[in-house]
Amino acid sequence: MGEIITRFPPSPTGYLHVGGARTALFNWLLARKTGGTFILRIEDTDLERSTEESVQAIFDGLNWLGIDWDKGPFYQTQRFNLYKEVIDTLVEEGHAYWCTCTPDEIETMREEARAKGEKPKYNGKCRKKGLKPTEGAVIRFKTPLAGATAFEDMVKGRISIPNAELDDFIIQRGDGSPTYNLAVAVDDLTMKVNTILRGDDHVNNTPKQILILQAMGEEIPTYGHVPMVLGSDKARLSKRHGATSVIEYKDMGILPDAMINYLARLGWSCGDQEFFTRDELIEKFNPDNIGRSPGVFDQDKLVAINHDHIQNKPTEEITNALIPFLEKIGIEAESRTQLEMAVKTLAPRSRTLVEMAENARFYFEGVKSYDPKMAKKAFKPEAISALTEMKAALSEAAFTKESLEATFKTVVEKLGVGFGKVAMPMRLAVSGTGASPDMYEMLEVLGKEETLKRIGAAITHIESLSA
Ligand code: GLU
Ligand code: ZN
């Protein structure tokens, strides 16, 4: 095989869901890894269910994930002439035929088959009639009566379906429109797609697509059918398991790189490695390592991997990603330098960008209240002297990590108390909580003026408590 050509052909009948995104990702990774081509095709032949908004939602989802396409988007609705040509040729060459059976007749055939204990299907009644085109009639494909249609599946191994189990399926509907399998076969052929990774809900379509390609005298692509994504109860992932639209994870503060890392691992593995950068995924992806059993979607795992990505990425990048989340809660940092310093302190303790924005509040909004549980322990009357000493010492100190550390040490020694007796009230005074970033880094971010102001306010607060 020369260059690998893959595709993602969503039906635009809703948002981009987790399973679809994973399929897109696998095909994209394979193309990027091999220097091949990744095609986007919009399968919008179902006019009733396809919408403009869904097309846009698919673009938005792929764009957010950073899955870019080399060709397309192609729209099946713009390719009806091509399908028509192929269908006409198949009829001319005797691979397909017109059928005028009514729905009632078809139902009778199905019942007859059932009565004989066979699979209900069309019985080939019009096969030899040589019917001419008629208004409202369908066109059926002449499936071989004997033999089997087989292929080597990249994930599932050899799959072989006896042709007797397939019927003469419809390739053109009564209204003249092509059916799904016909359009897909023609598209994959004309777009030179040679490698297809898709959900295993399509396994039953594959023999039909292969038969059409073979009738046209063409080679068939390599297929790999990936098991479905399941929810925690092992049922197919659906809305009741939580968010199934990938874009919802954007709003939850998941990084696109974490999302693709998690999606890739949901059905594919590389030893026991869990964390992958985008480049590593491209380098290491191999369809041979797609698992045969379905992946179970676990939001906690996604959030955990997101935490790893937040810590792994350059501060600048996380800062850019965080800004919209800060804006959403009304925070506008005046200084980029200060914001980046803040991000550095928050990264180890934030699992999502939503969390990080919340954790950043105290830096930019000041301390509005003190955590009552912590205050009970840390804001006892003796904290006044500790804070007063710290305030005096800090007003002379340089706000660098080393100098802040030395200042704390001096004050603790001078007061002859344990470190916590100074650190606890300090932490609460400047952040309002007990769970805040590293003390010295935090004070560096706040700067001298703000730190002294907050210590002063805490002293006043404790005095008012004991008064
Ligand atoms: N349009 C199909 C879907 O959304 C994909 C078909 C394929 O991958 O061949 O499920
Ligand atoms: Zn018929």
CSV table of C-alpha atoms and ligand atoms in Angstrom, one decimal:
chain,number,residue,atom,x,y,z
A,1,MET,CA,0.0,0.0,0.0
A,2,GLY,CA,1.3,3.5,-0.8
A,3,GLU,CA,0.2,6.5,1.2
A,4,ILE,CA,-2.3,5.8,3.8
A,5,ILE,CA,-5.6,7.6,3.2
A,6,THR,CA,-8.1,7.6,6.1
A,7,ARG,CA,-11.4,9.4,6.6
A,8,PHE,CA,-13.9,10.5,9.2
A,9,PRO,CA,-17.5,10.5,7.8
A,10,PRO,CA,-19.9,11.7,10.5
A,11,SER,CA,-23.6,12.0,9.9
A,12,PRO,CA,-24.6,15.5,11.0
A,13,THR,CA,-27.5,14.6,13.2
A,14,GLY,CA,-26.2,15.9,16.5
A,15,TYR,CA,-23.1,17.1,18.3
A,16,LEU,CA,-19.7,15.4,18.0
A,17,HIS,CA,-19.9,12.7,20.6
A,18,VAL,CA,-17.2,10.9,22.5
A,19,GLY,CA,-17.3,7.7,20.3
A,20,GLY,CA,-17.3,9.7,17.1
A,21,ALA,CA,-14.4,11.8,18.3
A,22,ARG,CA,-12.4,8.7,19.2
A,23,THR,CA,-13.0,7.3,15.7
A,24,ALA,CA,-11.9,10.6,14.1
A,25,LEU,CA,-8.8,10.6,16.4
A,26,PHE,CA,-7.7,7.1,15.4
A,27,ASN,CA,-8.0,7.8,11.7
A,28,TRP,CA,-6.2,11.2,12.2
A,29,LEU,CA,-3.4,9.7,14.2
A,30,LEU,CA,-2.8,7.0,11.6
A,31,ALA,CA,-2.7,9.6,8.8
A,32,ARG,CA,-0.4,11.9,10.8
A,33,LYS,CA,1.9,9.0,11.9
A,34,THR,CA,2.4,7.8,8.4
A,35,GLY,CA,2.4,11.1,6.6
A,36,GLY,CA,-0.8,10.1,4.9
A,37,THR,CA,-4.1,12.0,4.3
A,38,PHE,CA,-7.1,12.4,6.5
A,39,ILE,CA,-10.4,13.3,4.8
A,40,LEU,CA,-13.5,14.8,6.3
A,41,ARG,CA,-16.8,13.8,4.7
A,42,ILE,CA,-20.2,14.9,5.9
A,43,GLU,CA,-22.7,12.1,5.4
A,44,ASP,CA,-25.8,14.2,5.1
A,45,THR,CA,-28.0,12.1,2.9
A,46,ASP,CA,-30.6,11.7,5.7
A,47,LEU,CA,-32.2,15.0,4.8
A,48,GLU,CA,-34.7,14.9,7.7
A,49,ARG,CA,-32.2,14.4,10.5
A,50,SER,CA,-29.2,16.3,9.1
A,51,THR,CA,-28.8,20.0,10.2
A,52,GLU,CA,-26.5,22.9,9.5
A,53,GLU,CA,-26.0,23.3,13.3
A,54,SER,CA,-24.8,19.7,13.6
A,55,VAL,CA,-22.3,20.2,10.8
A,56,GLN,CA,-21.0,23.3,12.7
A,57,ALA,CA,-20.9,21.4,15.9
A,58,ILE,CA,-18.8,18.7,14.3
A,59,PHE,CA,-16.3,21.3,13.0
A,60,ASP,CA,-16.2,23.0,16.4
A,61,GLY,CA,-15.5,19.7,18.2
A,62,LEU,CA,-12.8,18.7,15.8
A,63,ASN,CA,-11.2,22.1,15.8
A,64,TRP,CA,-11.2,22.2,19.6
A,65,LEU,CA,-9.5,18.7,19.7
A,66,GLY,CA,-6.9,19.9,17.1
A,67,ILE,CA,-8.0,17.2,14.6
A,68,ASP,CA,-7.4,18.9,11.3
A,69,TRP,CA,-8.3,17.5,7.9
A,70,ASP,CA,-6.3,17.5,4.7
A,71,LYS,CA,-9.2,17.2,2.3
A,72,GLY,CA,-12.9,18.1,2.5
A,73,PRO,CA,-15.3,18.7,4.0
A,74,PHE,CA,-17.1,16.8,1.2
A,75,TYR,CA,-20.9,16.6,1.4
A,76,GLN,CA,-22.7,13.6,0.1
A,77,THR,CA,-25.7,15.6,-0.9
A,78,GLN,CA,-23.4,17.3,-3.4
A,79,ARG,CA,-22.4,14.0,-5.0
A,80,PHE,CA,-25.8,12.5,-6.0
A,81,ASN,CA,-24.9,12.7,-9.7
A,82,LEU,CA,-21.9,10.5,-9.1
A,83,TYR,CA,-23.9,7.9,-7.1
A,84,LYS,CA,-26.5,7.9,-9.9
A,85,GLU,CA,-23.8,7.2,-12.5
A,86,VAL,CA,-22.5,4.2,-10.5
A,87,ILE,CA,-26.0,2.9,-9.9
A,88,ASP,CA,-26.8,3.1,-13.6
A,89,THR,CA,-23.6,1.3,-14.5
A,90,LEU,CA,-24.3,-1.5,-11.9
A,91,VAL,CA,-27.8,-2.0,-13.5
A,92,GLU,CA,-26.4,-1.9,-17.1
A,93,GLU,CA,-23.7,-4.5,-16.2
A,94,GLY,CA,-26.2,-6.8,-14.5
A,95,HIS,CA,-25.1,-6.3,-10.9
A,96,ALA,CA,-28.3,-4.6,-9.9
A,97,TYR,CA,-31.9,-4.5,-11.0
A,98,TRP,CA,-35.2,-2.6,-10.7
A,99,CYS,CA,-37.7,-3.9,-8.2
A,100,THR,CA,-41.4,-3.0,-8.0
A,101,CYS,CA,-42.4,-5.1,-5.0
A,102,THR,CA,-44.8,-3.3,-2.7
A,103,PRO,CA,-44.2,-3.1,1.1
A,104,ASP,CA,-47.0,-5.6,1.6
A,105,GLU,CA,-45.3,-8.1,-0.8
A,106,ILE,CA,-42.0,-7.6,1.0
A,107,GLU,CA,-43.7,-8.2,4.4
A,108,THR,CA,-45.2,-11.5,3.0
A,109,MET,CA,-41.8,-12.6,1.9
A,110,ARG,CA,-40.4,-11.9,5.3
A,111,GLU,CA,-43.1,-13.9,7.0
A,112,GLU,CA,-42.6,-16.8,4.7
A,113,ALA,CA,-38.9,-16.8,5.5
A,114,ARG,CA,-39.6,-16.7,9.2
A,115,ALA,CA,-42.1,-19.5,8.9
A,116,LYS,CA,-39.3,-21.7,7.4
A,117,GLY,CA,-37.0,-20.7,10.3
A,118,GLU,CA,-34.9,-18.5,8.0
A,119,LYS,CA,-33.7,-15.0,8.3
A,120,PRO,CA,-36.5,-12.6,7.1
A,121,LYS,CA,-35.4,-11.1,3.8
A,122,TYR,CA,-36.3,-10.1,0.3
A,123,ASN,CA,-36.5,-13.3,-1.8
A,124,GLY,CA,-35.2,-12.0,-5.2
A,125,LYS,CA,-38.6,-11.9,-6.8
A,126,CYS,CA,-37.6,-9.2,-9.4
A,127,ARG,CA,-34.1,-10.5,-10.0
A,128,LYS,CA,-34.8,-12.1,-13.4
A,129,LYS,CA,-37.7,-9.9,-14.5
A,130,GLY,CA,-35.4,-7.4,-16.3
A,131,LEU,CA,-37.8,-4.6,-15.2
A,132,LYS,CA,-37.5,-1.2,-16.8
A,133,PRO,CA,-37.1,2.0,-14.7
A,134,THR,CA,-40.5,3.0,-13.2
A,135,GLU,CA,-41.6,5.8,-11.1
A,136,GLY,CA,-41.3,4.9,-7.4
A,137,ALA,CA,-39.4,1.6,-8.0
A,138,VAL,CA,-36.2,0.8,-6.1
A,139,ILE,CA,-32.9,-0.7,-7.4
A,140,ARG,CA,-31.5,-3.7,-5.6
A,141,PHE,CA,-28.0,-5.1,-5.6
A,142,LYS,CA,-27.6,-8.7,-6.9
A,143,THR,CA,-25.9,-10.3,-4.0
A,144,PRO,CA,-24.2,-13.6,-4.9
A,145,LEU,CA,-26.4,-16.5,-3.9
A,146,ALA,CA,-23.5,-18.7,-2.8
A,147,GLY,CA,-20.1,-18.2,-1.2
A,148,ALA,CA,-19.1,-15.8,1.4
A,149,THR,CA,-17.8,-12.2,1.7
A,150,ALA,CA,-14.8,-12.1,3.9
A,151,PHE,CA,-12.2,-9.5,5.0
A,152,GLU,CA,-9.3,-9.3,7.4
A,153,ASP,CA,-10.3,-6.9,10.1
A,154,MET,CA,-7.4,-5.0,11.7
A,155,VAL,CA,-9.0,-5.3,15.1
A,156,LYS,CA,-11.3,-8.3,15.0
A,157,GLY,CA,-9.3,-10.6,12.7
A,158,ARG,CA,-10.9,-12.5,9.9
A,159,ILE,CA,-14.6,-11.9,9.4
A,160,SER,CA,-16.6,-14.0,6.9
A,161,ILE,CA,-20.3,-13.6,6.2
A,162,PRO,CA,-22.1,-16.2,4.1
A,163,ASN,CA,-23.7,-14.4,1.2
A,164,ALA,CA,-26.9,-16.4,1.8
A,165,GLU,CA,-27.4,-14.4,4.9
A,166,LEU,CA,-27.4,-11.1,3.0
A,167,ASP,CA,-30.3,-10.3,0.7
A,168,ASP,CA,-30.5,-8.2,-2.4
A,169,PHE,CA,-30.3,-4.9,-0.6
A,170,ILE,CA,-31.6,-1.7,-1.9
A,171,ILE,CA,-29.0,0.7,-3.4
A,172,GLN,CA,-31.4,3.3,-4.8
A,173,ARG,CA,-34.6,4.3,-3.0
A,174,GLY,CA,-38.0,4.9,-4.6
A,175,ASP,CA,-37.4,8.6,-4.6
A,176,GLY,CA,-34.2,8.1,-6.6
A,177,SER,CA,-31.8,8.8,-3.7
A,178,PRO,CA,-28.9,6.4,-3.1
A,179,THR,CA,-28.7,4.4,0.1
A,180,TYR,CA,-26.1,4.7,2.8
A,181,ASN,CA,-24.0,1.7,1.8
A,182,LEU,CA,-23.9,2.7,-1.9
A,183,ALA,CA,-22.8,6.2,-1.1
A,184,VAL,CA,-20.1,5.1,1.3
A,185,ALA,CA,-18.6,2.5,-1.1
A,186,VAL,CA,-18.6,5.0,-3.9
A,187,ASP,CA,-17.1,7.8,-1.7
A,188,ASP,CA,-14.4,5.6,-0.3
A,189,LEU,CA,-13.4,4.4,-3.8
A,190,THR,CA,-13.4,7.8,-5.4
A,191,MET,CA,-11.6,9.5,-2.5
A,192,LYS,CA,-9.0,6.7,-2.7
A,193,VAL,CA,-9.6,5.8,1.0
A,194,ASN,CA,-7.6,2.7,1.7
A,195,THR,CA,-7.8,2.4,5.5
A,196,ILE,CA,-11.0,2.6,7.4
A,197,LEU,CA,-11.2,2.6,11.2
A,198,ARG,CA,-14.8,2.8,12.5
A,199,GLY,CA,-17.2,1.7,15.2
A,200,ASP,CA,-18.1,-1.9,15.2
A,201,ASP,CA,-21.8,-0.9,14.8
A,202,HIS,CA,-20.8,-0.8,11.1
A,203,VAL,CA,-19.6,-4.4,10.9
A,204,ASN,CA,-22.8,-5.5,9.2
A,205,ASN,CA,-22.5,-2.8,6.5
A,206,THR,CA,-19.0,-3.8,5.5
A,207,PRO,CA,-19.9,-6.9,3.4
A,208,LYS,CA,-22.4,-4.9,1.5
A,209,GLN,CA,-19.9,-2.2,0.8
A,210,ILE,CA,-17.3,-4.8,-0.2
A,211,LEU,CA,-19.8,-6.5,-2.6
A,212,ILE,CA,-20.5,-3.2,-4.3
A,213,LEU,CA,-16.8,-2.5,-4.7
A,214,GLN,CA,-16.1,-5.9,-6.1
A,215,ALA,CA,-19.0,-5.6,-8.6
A,216,MET,CA,-17.3,-2.4,-9.8
A,217,GLY,CA,-14.1,-4.5,-10.2
A,218,GLU,CA,-12.3,-2.4,-7.5
A,219,GLU,CA,-10.0,-3.3,-4.7
A,220,ILE,CA,-11.4,-3.1,-1.2
A,221,PRO,CA,-9.9,-1.0,1.6
A,222,THR,CA,-8.5,-2.3,4.8
A,223,TYR,CA,-11.1,-2.2,7.6
A,224,GLY,CA,-10.8,-2.1,11.4
A,225,HIS,CA,-13.9,-2.1,13.5
A,226,VAL,CA,-13.4,-0.6,17.0
A,227,PRO,CA,-15.6,-1.7,19.9
A,228,MET,CA,-18.1,0.8,21.1
A,229,VAL,CA,-17.5,3.1,24.1
A,230,LEU,CA,-19.5,2.0,27.1
A,231,GLY,CA,-20.7,3.8,30.2
A,232,SER,CA,-19.9,2.7,33.8
A,233,ASP,CA,-22.7,0.2,33.8
A,234,LYS,CA,-21.3,-1.4,30.6
A,235,ALA,CA,-24.2,-0.2,28.5
A,236,ARG,CA,-23.4,1.8,25.4
A,237,LEU,CA,-22.4,5.3,26.4
A,238,SER,CA,-25.4,7.6,26.4
A,239,LYS,CA,-26.5,10.9,27.9
A,240,ARG,CA,-27.6,9.3,31.1
A,241,HIS,CA,-23.9,8.5,31.8
A,242,GLY,CA,-23.1,12.2,31.8
A,243,ALA,CA,-21.6,14.5,29.1
A,244,THR,CA,-21.3,12.6,25.8
A,245,SER,CA,-20.6,15.7,23.6
A,246,VAL,CA,-16.9,16.4,23.5
A,247,ILE,CA,-17.5,20.2,23.5
A,248,GLU,CA,-19.0,19.9,26.9
A,249,TYR,CA,-15.6,18.8,28.2
A,250,LYS,CA,-14.1,22.1,26.8
A,251,ASP,CA,-16.5,24.0,29.0
A,252,MET,CA,-15.6,21.8,32.0
A,253,GLY,CA,-12.0,23.0,31.6
A,254,ILE,CA,-10.5,19.9,30.1
A,255,LEU,CA,-7.5,20.6,27.8
A,256,PRO,CA,-7.8,19.2,24.2
A,257,ASP,CA,-4.5,17.4,24.6
A,258,ALA,CA,-5.9,15.6,27.7
A,259,MET,CA,-9.1,14.8,25.9
A,260,ILE,CA,-7.3,13.2,23.0
A,261,ASN,CA,-4.9,11.4,25.4
A,262,TYR,CA,-7.9,10.0,27.2
A,263,LEU,CA,-9.9,9.1,24.0
A,264,ALA,CA,-6.9,7.3,22.6
A,265,ARG,CA,-6.5,5.2,25.7
A,266,LEU,CA,-10.2,4.4,25.5
A,267,GLY,CA,-9.6,1.4,23.2
A,268,TRP,CA,-6.0,1.6,22.4
A,269,SER,CA,-2.9,0.9,24.5
A,270,CYS,CA,0.9,1.1,24.4
A,271,GLY,CA,2.3,-1.0,27.2
A,272,ASP,CA,1.1,0.5,30.5
A,273,GLN,CA,1.7,4.1,29.5
A,274,GLU,CA,-1.2,6.4,30.4
A,275,PHE,CA,0.2,9.9,29.8
A,276,PHE,CA,0.8,10.9,26.2
A,277,THR,CA,1.6,14.2,24.7
A,278,ARG,CA,0.0,14.9,21.2
A,279,ASP,CA,3.3,14.1,19.5
A,280,GLU,CA,3.8,10.9,21.5
A,281,LEU,CA,0.3,9.8,20.4
A,282,ILE,CA,1.2,10.4,16.8
A,283,GLU,CA,4.5,8.6,17.2
A,284,LYS,CA,3.2,5.6,19.1
A,285,PHE,CA,-0.2,5.0,17.6
A,286,ASN,CA,-0.6,1.7,16.0
A,287,PRO,CA,-4.0,0.1,15.0
A,288,ASP,CA,-2.6,-3.3,15.9
A,289,ASN,CA,-2.9,-2.2,19.6
A,290,ILE,CA,-6.6,-1.4,19.4
A,291,GLY,CA,-8.3,-3.6,22.0
A,292,ARG,CA,-10.9,-6.1,21.2
A,293,SER,CA,-13.0,-5.3,24.2
A,294,PRO,CA,-14.9,-2.1,24.6
A,295,GLY,CA,-13.5,0.9,26.6
A,296,VAL,CA,-15.5,2.1,29.6
A,297,PHE,CA,-15.7,5.9,29.8
A,298,ASP,CA,-14.7,7.2,33.2
A,299,GLN,CA,-14.9,10.9,33.8
A,300,ASP,CA,-12.7,10.7,36.9
A,301,LYS,CA,-9.9,9.2,34.9
A,302,LEU,CA,-10.3,11.9,32.3
A,303,VAL,CA,-10.0,14.6,35.0
A,304,ALA,CA,-7.0,12.9,36.5
A,305,ILE,CA,-5.2,12.8,33.1
A,306,ASN,CA,-6.2,16.4,32.6
A,307,HIS,CA,-4.4,17.3,35.9
A,308,ASP,CA,-1.3,15.6,34.5
A,309,HIS,CA,-1.5,17.7,31.3
A,310,ILE,CA,-2.0,20.9,33.3
A,311,GLN,CA,1.2,20.3,35.2
A,312,ASN,CA,3.1,19.2,32.2
A,313,LYS,CA,2.4,22.1,29.9
A,314,PRO,CA,4.3,25.4,29.7
A,315,THR,CA,2.8,28.0,32.0
A,316,GLU,CA,2.3,30.3,29.1
A,317,GLU,CA,0.0,27.8,27.3
A,318,ILE,CA,-2.0,27.1,30.4
A,319,THR,CA,-2.4,30.8,31.1
A,320,ASN,CA,-3.8,31.3,27.6
A,321,ALA,CA,-6.2,28.5,28.1
A,322,LEU,CA,-7.2,29.8,31.5
A,323,ILE,CA,-8.1,33.3,30.5
A,324,PRO,CA,-11.5,32.6,29.1
A,325,PHE,CA,-12.4,30.7,32.3
A,326,LEU,CA,-11.3,33.6,34.4
A,327,GLU,CA,-13.4,36.0,32.3
A,328,LYS,CA,-16.4,33.7,32.7
A,329,ILE,CA,-16.3,34.3,36.5
A,330,GLY,CA,-15.5,38.0,36.1
A,331,ILE,CA,-11.8,38.0,36.7
A,332,GLU,CA,-9.6,40.1,34.6
A,333,ALA,CA,-5.9,40.0,35.6
A,334,GLU,CA,-4.2,43.3,35.0
A,335,SER,CA,-0.6,41.9,34.7
A,336,ARG,CA,0.3,39.0,32.5
A,337,THR,CA,3.4,38.4,34.5
A,338,GLN,CA,1.5,38.2,37.7
A,339,LEU,CA,-1.1,35.9,36.1
A,340,GLU,CA,1.6,33.5,34.8
A,341,MET,CA,3.2,33.4,38.3
A,342,ALA,CA,-0.2,32.7,39.8
A,343,VAL,CA,-0.8,29.9,37.2
A,344,LYS,CA,2.5,28.3,38.2
A,345,THR,CA,1.4,28.1,41.8
A,346,LEU,CA,-2.1,26.8,41.0
A,347,ALA,CA,-1.2,24.1,38.4
A,348,PRO,CA,-0.2,21.5,41.0
A,349,ARG,CA,-3.6,21.9,42.7
A,350,SER,CA,-6.0,22.2,39.8
A,351,ARG,CA,-7.5,19.3,38.0
A,352,THR,CA,-9.5,21.4,35.5
A,353,LEU,CA,-9.4,25.0,34.2
A,354,VAL,CA,-12.7,25.6,35.9
A,355,GLU,CA,-11.1,24.6,39.2
A,356,MET,CA,-8.0,26.7,38.5
A,357,ALA,CA,-10.1,29.8,37.8
A,358,GLU,CA,-11.9,29.2,41.1
A,359,ASN,CA,-8.6,28.7,42.9
A,360,ALA,CA,-7.3,31.9,41.4
A,361,ARG,CA,-10.0,34.1,42.8
A,362,PHE,CA,-8.2,35.0,46.0
A,363,TYR,CA,-5.3,36.4,44.1
A,364,PHE,CA,-7.4,38.8,42.1
A,365,GLU,CA,-10.5,39.4,44.2
A,366,GLY,CA,-8.9,39.8,47.6
A,367,VAL,CA,-9.9,37.9,50.7
A,368,LYS,CA,-13.7,38.4,51.2
A,369,SER,CA,-14.0,36.1,54.1
A,370,TYR,CA,-12.0,33.6,56.1
A,371,ASP,CA,-12.7,29.9,56.1
A,372,PRO,CA,-14.5,29.5,59.5
A,373,LYS,CA,-13.0,26.1,60.4
A,374,MET,CA,-9.5,27.3,59.7
A,375,ALA,CA,-10.2,30.6,61.5
A,376,LYS,CA,-11.1,28.8,64.6
A,377,LYS,CA,-7.6,27.3,64.7
A,378,ALA,CA,-5.5,29.9,63.2
A,379,PHE,CA,-7.0,33.2,64.3
A,380,LYS,CA,-6.6,32.9,68.1
A,381,PRO,CA,-5.6,36.1,70.0
A,382,GLU,CA,-1.9,35.0,70.0
A,383,ALA,CA,-2.0,35.2,66.2
A,384,ILE,CA,-2.0,39.0,66.4
A,385,SER,CA,1.6,39.1,67.6
A,386,ALA,CA,2.7,36.6,65.0
A,387,LEU,CA,1.0,38.6,62.2
A,388,THR,CA,2.3,41.9,63.6
A,389,GLU,CA,5.9,40.6,63.6
A,390,MET,CA,5.5,39.2,60.1
A,391,LYS,CA,4.1,42.4,58.8
A,392,ALA,CA,7.0,44.4,60.2
A,393,ALA,CA,9.6,41.9,58.9
A,394,LEU,CA,8.0,41.6,55.5
A,395,SER,CA,7.9,45.3,55.0
A,396,GLU,CA,11.7,45.2,55.0
A,397,ALA,CA,12.0,42.0,53.0
A,398,ALA,CA,12.6,41.4,49.3
A,399,PHE,CA,9.7,39.3,47.8
A,400,THR,CA,11.8,36.5,46.5
A,401,LYS,CA,11.5,32.9,47.5
A,402,GLU,CA,14.8,32.8,49.4
A,403,SER,CA,14.4,36.1,51.2
A,404,LEU,CA,10.8,35.3,52.2
A,405,GLU,CA,11.9,31.9,53.6
A,406,ALA,CA,14.6,33.6,55.6
A,407,THR,CA,12.1,36.2,56.9
A,408,PHE,CA,9.8,33.5,58.1
A,409,LYS,CA,12.6,31.7,59.8
A,410,THR,CA,13.8,34.9,61.6
A,411,VAL,CA,10.3,35.7,62.9
A,412,VAL,CA,9.6,32.1,64.1
A,413,GLU,CA,12.9,32.1,66.0
A,414,LYS,CA,12.3,35.5,67.5
A,415,LEU,CA,8.9,34.5,68.8
A,416,GLY,CA,10.2,31.1,69.9
A,417,VAL,CA,7.1,29.3,68.5
A,418,GLY,CA,6.5,26.4,66.1
A,419,PHE,CA,6.5,27.3,62.4
A,420,GLY,CA,2.8,26.5,62.1
A,421,LYS,CA,1.9,29.2,64.7
A,422,VAL,CA,3.1,31.8,62.2
A,423,ALA,CA,2.4,30.0,58.9
A,424,MET,CA,-1.2,29.1,59.6
A,425,PRO,CA,-2.5,32.6,60.4
A,426,MET,CA,-0.4,34.0,57.5
A,427,ARG,CA,-1.9,31.5,55.1
A,428,LEU,CA,-5.4,32.3,56.2
A,429,ALA,CA,-4.7,36.1,56.2
A,430,VAL,CA,-3.5,36.3,52.6
A,431,SER,CA,-5.7,33.6,51.0
A,432,GLY,CA,-8.8,33.2,53.2
A,433,THR,CA,-8.4,29.4,53.1
A,434,GLY,CA,-6.2,26.8,54.5
A,435,ALA,CA,-5.8,25.1,51.1
A,436,SER,CA,-3.7,27.5,49.1
A,437,PRO,CA,-0.5,27.3,47.1
A,438,ASP,CA,3.0,27.2,48.4
A,439,MET,CA,3.4,30.0,50.9
A,440,TYR,CA,6.5,31.7,49.4
A,441,GLU,CA,5.4,31.5,45.9
A,442,MET,CA,2.0,32.8,46.9
A,443,LEU,CA,3.4,35.8,48.6
A,444,GLU,CA,5.6,36.4,45.6
A,445,VAL,CA,2.6,36.5,43.3
A,446,LEU,CA,0.7,38.9,45.7
A,447,GLY,CA,3.6,41.2,46.1
A,448,LYS,CA,4.6,43.3,49.1
A,449,GLU,CA,1.9,45.9,49.0
A,450,GLU,CA,-1.0,43.5,48.8
A,451,THR,CA,0.5,41.1,51.3
A,452,LEU,CA,0.9,43.8,53.9
A,453,LYS,CA,-2.6,45.1,53.3
A,454,ARG,CA,-4.1,41.6,53.8
A,455,ILE,CA,-2.1,41.0,57.0
A,456,GLY,CA,-3.3,44.3,58.3
A,457,ALA,CA,-6.9,43.4,57.5
A,458,ALA,CA,-6.5,40.0,59.3
A,459,ILE,CA,-5.1,41.7,62.4
A,460,THR,CA,-8.0,44.1,62.5
A,461,HIS,CA,-10.4,41.1,62.0
A,462,ILE,CA,-8.8,39.1,64.9
A,463,GLU,CA,-8.9,42.2,67.2
A,464,SER,CA,-12.6,42.6,66.4
A,465,LEU,CA,-13.1,38.9,67.4
A,466,SER,CA,-11.5,39.3,70.8
A,467,ALA,CA,-13.1,42.7,71.5
B,1,GLU,N1,-21.7,8.2,8.8
B,1,GLU,C1,-21.4,7.0,9.6
B,1,GLU,C2,-21.7,7.4,11.1
B,1,GLU,O1,-21.8,8.5,11.5
B,1,GLU,C3,-20.0,6.6,9.5
B,1,GLU,C4,-19.8,5.5,8.5
B,1,GLU,C5,-18.5,5.0,8.3
B,1,GLU,O2,-17.5,5.2,9.1
B,1,GLU,O3,-18.3,4.3,7.3
B,1,GLU,O4,-21.8,6.5,11.9
B,2,ZN,ZN,-39.1,-7.0,-6.3
